[in-house]
mmCIF file of C-alpha atoms in Angstrom:
data_model
loop_
_atom_site.group_PDB
_atom_site.id
_atom_site.type_symbol
_atom_site.label_atom_id
_atom_site.label_comp_id
_atom_site.label_asym_id
_atom_site.label_seq_id
_atom_site.Cartn_x
_atom_site.Cartn_y
_atom_site.Cartn_z
ATOM 1 C CA UNK A 1 -0.045 -0.007 0.019
ATOM 2 C CA UNK A 2 1.054 3.469 -0.799
ATOM 3 C CA UNK A 3 0.063 6.732 0.997
ATOM 4 C CA UNK A 4 0.107 10.400 0.009
ATOM 5 C CA UNK A 5 -1.099 13.579 1.811
ATOM 6 C CA UNK A 6 -2.788 16.672 0.594
ATOM 7 C CA UNK A 7 -3.019 19.878 2.696
ATOM 8 C CA UNK A 8 -6.627 21.070 2.087
ATOM 9 C CA UNK A 9 -8.119 24.288 3.301
ATOM 10 C CA UNK A 10 -9.950 21.924 5.920
ATOM 11 C CA UNK A 11 -7.090 19.852 7.039
ATOM 12 C CA UNK A 12 -4.672 17.179 5.797
ATOM 13 C CA UNK A 13 -6.250 14.610 3.502
ATOM 14 C CA UNK A 14 -4.749 11.019 3.549
ATOM 15 C CA UNK A 15 -4.897 9.074 0.410
ATOM 16 C CA UNK A 16 -4.146 5.335 0.257
ATOM 17 C CA UNK A 17 -3.766 3.087 -2.893
ATOM 18 C CA UNK A 18 -2.395 -0.200 -4.037
ATOM 19 C CA UNK A 19 -0.703 -0.436 -7.488
ATOM 20 C CA UNK A 20 -3.818 0.326 -9.479
ATOM 21 C CA UNK A 21 -6.749 1.544 -7.349
ATOM 22 C CA UNK A 22 -7.476 4.162 -4.710
ATOM 23 C CA UNK A 23 -8.412 2.449 -1.506
ATOM 24 C CA UNK A 24 -9.120 5.260 1.031
ATOM 25 C CA UNK A 25 -9.275 9.026 1.363
ATOM 26 C CA UNK A 26 -9.782 10.494 4.700
ATOM 27 C CA UNK A 27 -9.090 13.450 6.978
ATOM 28 C CA UNK A 28 -6.126 13.028 9.312
ATOM 29 C CA UNK A 29 -4.493 15.446 11.865
ATOM 30 C CA UNK A 30 -1.118 15.400 10.486
ATOM 31 C CA UNK A 31 0.784 14.227 7.325
ATOM 32 C CA UNK A 32 3.516 11.693 7.308
ATOM 33 C CA UNK A 33 6.651 11.936 5.220
ATOM 34 C CA UNK A 34 6.160 10.517 1.626
ATOM 35 C CA UNK A 35 8.197 9.463 -1.362
ATOM 36 C CA UNK A 36 6.077 10.312 -4.410
ATOM 37 C CA UNK A 37 8.876 9.070 -6.768
ATOM 38 C CA UNK A 38 7.783 5.450 -5.871
ATOM 39 C CA UNK A 39 4.184 6.275 -5.747
ATOM 40 C CA UNK A 40 1.904 4.543 -8.430
ATOM 41 C CA UNK A 41 0.229 6.571 -11.074
ATOM 42 C CA UNK A 42 -3.305 6.145 -9.533
ATOM 43 C CA UNK A 43 -2.088 7.825 -6.311
ATOM 44 C CA UNK A 44 -0.450 10.590 -8.214
ATOM 45 C CA UNK A 45 -3.767 11.019 -10.295
ATOM 46 C CA UNK A 46 -5.736 11.152 -7.128
ATOM 47 C CA UNK A 47 -3.639 13.873 -5.622
ATOM 48 C CA UNK A 48 -3.917 15.851 -8.866
ATOM 49 C CA UNK A 49 -7.712 15.514 -8.863
ATOM 50 C CA UNK A 50 -8.272 16.217 -5.223
ATOM 51 C CA UNK A 51 -6.215 19.379 -5.663
ATOM 52 C CA UNK A 52 -8.454 20.319 -8.589
ATOM 53 C CA UNK A 53 -11.502 19.559 -6.515
ATOM 54 C CA UNK A 54 -10.349 21.991 -3.811
ATOM 55 C CA UNK A 55 -9.401 24.630 -6.363
ATOM 56 C CA UNK A 56 -13.022 24.431 -7.548
ATOM 57 C CA UNK A 57 -11.872 23.130 -11.010
ATOM 58 C CA UNK A 58 -13.128 19.495 -10.793
ATOM 59 C CA UNK A 59 -16.515 18.350 -9.972
ATOM 60 C CA UNK A 60 -16.348 14.593 -11.152
ATOM 61 C CA UNK A 61 -13.460 12.250 -10.468
ATOM 62 C CA UNK A 62 -12.053 9.756 -12.766
ATOM 63 C CA UNK A 63 -9.950 7.311 -10.663
ATOM 64 C CA UNK A 64 -9.998 3.641 -10.288
ATOM 65 C CA UNK A 65 -11.455 2.856 -6.954
ATOM 66 C CA UNK A 66 -11.579 -0.331 -4.811
ATOM 67 C CA UNK A 67 -14.021 0.283 -2.018
ATOM 68 C CA UNK A 68 -14.395 -2.868 -0.076
ATOM 69 C CA UNK A 69 -17.773 -3.560 1.547
ATOM 70 C CA UNK A 70 -20.934 -5.662 1.424
ATOM 71 C CA UNK A 71 -23.105 -5.910 -1.737
ATOM 72 C CA UNK A 72 -25.557 -3.370 0.009
ATOM 73 C CA UNK A 73 -22.786 -0.995 0.861
ATOM 74 C CA UNK A 74 -21.464 -1.213 -2.769
ATOM 75 C CA UNK A 75 -24.899 -0.279 -4.008
ATOM 76 C CA UNK A 76 -25.272 2.693 -1.637
ATOM 77 C CA UNK A 77 -21.825 3.897 -2.639
ATOM 78 C CA UNK A 78 -22.550 3.734 -6.277
ATOM 79 C CA UNK A 79 -25.706 5.859 -5.767
ATOM 80 C CA UNK A 80 -23.697 8.267 -3.681
ATOM 81 C CA UNK A 81 -21.503 8.881 -6.674
ATOM 82 C CA UNK A 82 -24.503 9.679 -8.703
ATOM 83 C CA UNK A 83 -25.609 12.507 -6.372
ATOM 84 C CA UNK A 84 -24.453 15.574 -8.502
ATOM 85 C CA UNK A 85 -21.842 17.901 -7.542
ATOM 86 C CA UNK A 86 -23.269 20.890 -5.453
ATOM 87 C CA UNK A 87 -26.657 18.993 -4.663
ATOM 88 C CA UNK A 88 -27.704 16.813 -1.715
ATOM 89 C CA UNK A 89 -29.879 13.989 -1.240
ATOM 90 C CA UNK A 90 -31.431 12.490 1.872
ATOM 91 C CA UNK A 91 -30.906 8.955 3.387
ATOM 92 C CA UNK A 92 -34.412 7.977 2.134
ATOM 93 C CA UNK A 93 -33.687 9.058 -1.439
ATOM 94 C CA UNK A 94 -30.746 6.758 -1.431
ATOM 95 C CA UNK A 95 -32.607 3.936 0.156
ATOM 96 C CA UNK A 96 -35.335 4.153 -2.477
ATOM 97 C CA UNK A 97 -32.725 4.354 -5.230
ATOM 98 C CA UNK A 98 -31.166 0.936 -4.052
ATOM 99 C CA UNK A 99 -34.646 -0.700 -3.883
ATOM 100 C CA UNK A 100 -35.651 -0.399 -0.304
ATOM 101 C CA UNK A 101 -37.283 2.889 0.635
ATOM 102 C CA UNK A 102 -37.320 1.805 4.326
ATOM 103 C CA UNK A 103 -33.623 1.274 4.557
ATOM 104 C CA UNK A 104 -32.739 4.810 5.606
ATOM 105 C CA UNK A 105 -30.801 3.638 8.629
ATOM 106 C CA UNK A 106 -28.895 0.967 6.684
ATOM 107 C CA UNK A 107 -27.944 3.632 4.301
ATOM 108 C CA UNK A 108 -26.648 5.765 7.177
ATOM 109 C CA UNK A 109 -24.630 2.746 8.205
ATOM 110 C CA UNK A 110 -23.129 2.147 4.714
ATOM 111 C CA UNK A 111 -22.352 5.940 4.587
ATOM 112 C CA UNK A 112 -20.524 5.541 7.773
ATOM 113 C CA UNK A 113 -18.408 2.683 6.424
ATOM 114 C CA UNK A 114 -17.236 4.730 3.369
ATOM 115 C CA UNK A 115 -13.522 4.746 3.282
ATOM 116 C CA UNK A 116 -13.313 7.109 0.332
ATOM 117 C CA UNK A 117 -14.543 10.372 1.405
ATOM 118 C CA UNK A 118 -15.192 13.241 -1.153
ATOM 119 C CA UNK A 119 -14.851 10.897 -4.153
ATOM 120 C CA UNK A 120 -17.607 8.723 -2.975
ATOM 121 C CA UNK A 121 -19.491 11.887 -1.733
ATOM 122 C CA UNK A 122 -21.211 10.873 1.494
ATOM 123 C CA UNK A 123 -20.963 14.577 2.518
ATOM 124 C CA UNK A 124 -23.883 15.179 0.179
ATOM 125 C CA UNK A 125 -26.274 13.141 2.142
ATOM 126 C CA UNK A 126 -28.436 15.030 4.640
ATOM 127 C CA UNK A 127 -31.432 14.292 6.894
ATOM 128 C CA UNK A 128 -34.917 14.309 5.440
ATOM 129 C CA UNK A 129 -35.446 17.886 6.648
ATOM 130 C CA UNK A 130 -32.281 19.083 5.023
ATOM 131 C CA UNK A 131 -30.422 19.047 8.353
ATOM 132 C CA UNK A 132 -26.749 18.250 8.651
ATOM 133 C CA UNK A 133 -26.172 14.634 9.957
ATOM 134 C CA UNK A 134 -23.135 12.653 10.908
ATOM 135 C CA UNK A 135 -19.803 12.987 8.921
ATOM 136 C CA UNK A 136 -16.745 11.088 9.931
ATOM 137 C CA UNK A 137 -14.568 14.242 9.196
ATOM 138 C CA UNK A 138 -16.767 16.313 11.414
ATOM 139 C CA UNK A 139 -19.959 18.268 10.575
ATOM 140 C CA UNK A 140 -17.938 21.553 9.990
ATOM 141 C CA UNK A 141 -16.032 19.871 7.248
ATOM 142 C CA UNK A 142 -19.258 18.444 5.743
ATOM 143 C CA UNK A 143 -20.746 22.024 5.789
ATOM 144 C CA UNK A 144 -17.627 23.407 4.284
ATOM 145 C CA UNK A 145 -17.651 20.864 1.529
ATOM 146 C CA UNK A 146 -21.211 21.480 0.574
ATOM 147 C CA UNK A 147 -20.669 25.131 0.547
ATOM 148 C CA UNK A 148 -17.513 24.888 -1.605
ATOM 149 C CA UNK A 149 -19.524 22.800 -4.070
ATOM 150 C CA UNK A 150 -22.447 25.269 -4.222
ATOM 151 C CA UNK A 151 -19.953 28.096 -4.714
ATOM 152 C CA UNK A 152 -18.171 26.366 -7.622
ATOM 153 C CA UNK A 153 -21.113 24.979 -9.633
#
């Protein structure tokens, strides 16, 4: 596995890949030293695209992902990717989209297990009333990401 770090306006982002797929993207407190000379192309591409995202120049990612999870989690994550940049959906919307309108809590659980933040945009999922709900990176980051996307549509 390979790691890289990006200093975003809302903290350090850690990206983890194998030779050909991005495995994880999360917020961390500090960056470790990294040697990008030995990093695989997918990790370099992910860094480039996350930089473009934070600069407001990218709203769709084109990176090979390897998000490990159950069949249900995979379905939820695929639906999250389909939520447009700068828009939000509620847990019930995603539950209905995966074929079980009563699975809002299960969608929340799948959201919580998402290891590839931003690219699999779990930050775009809000409560049925539009309220901010849990986000592993902190609600303040979720609010920042949503505002960033609305400002750069």
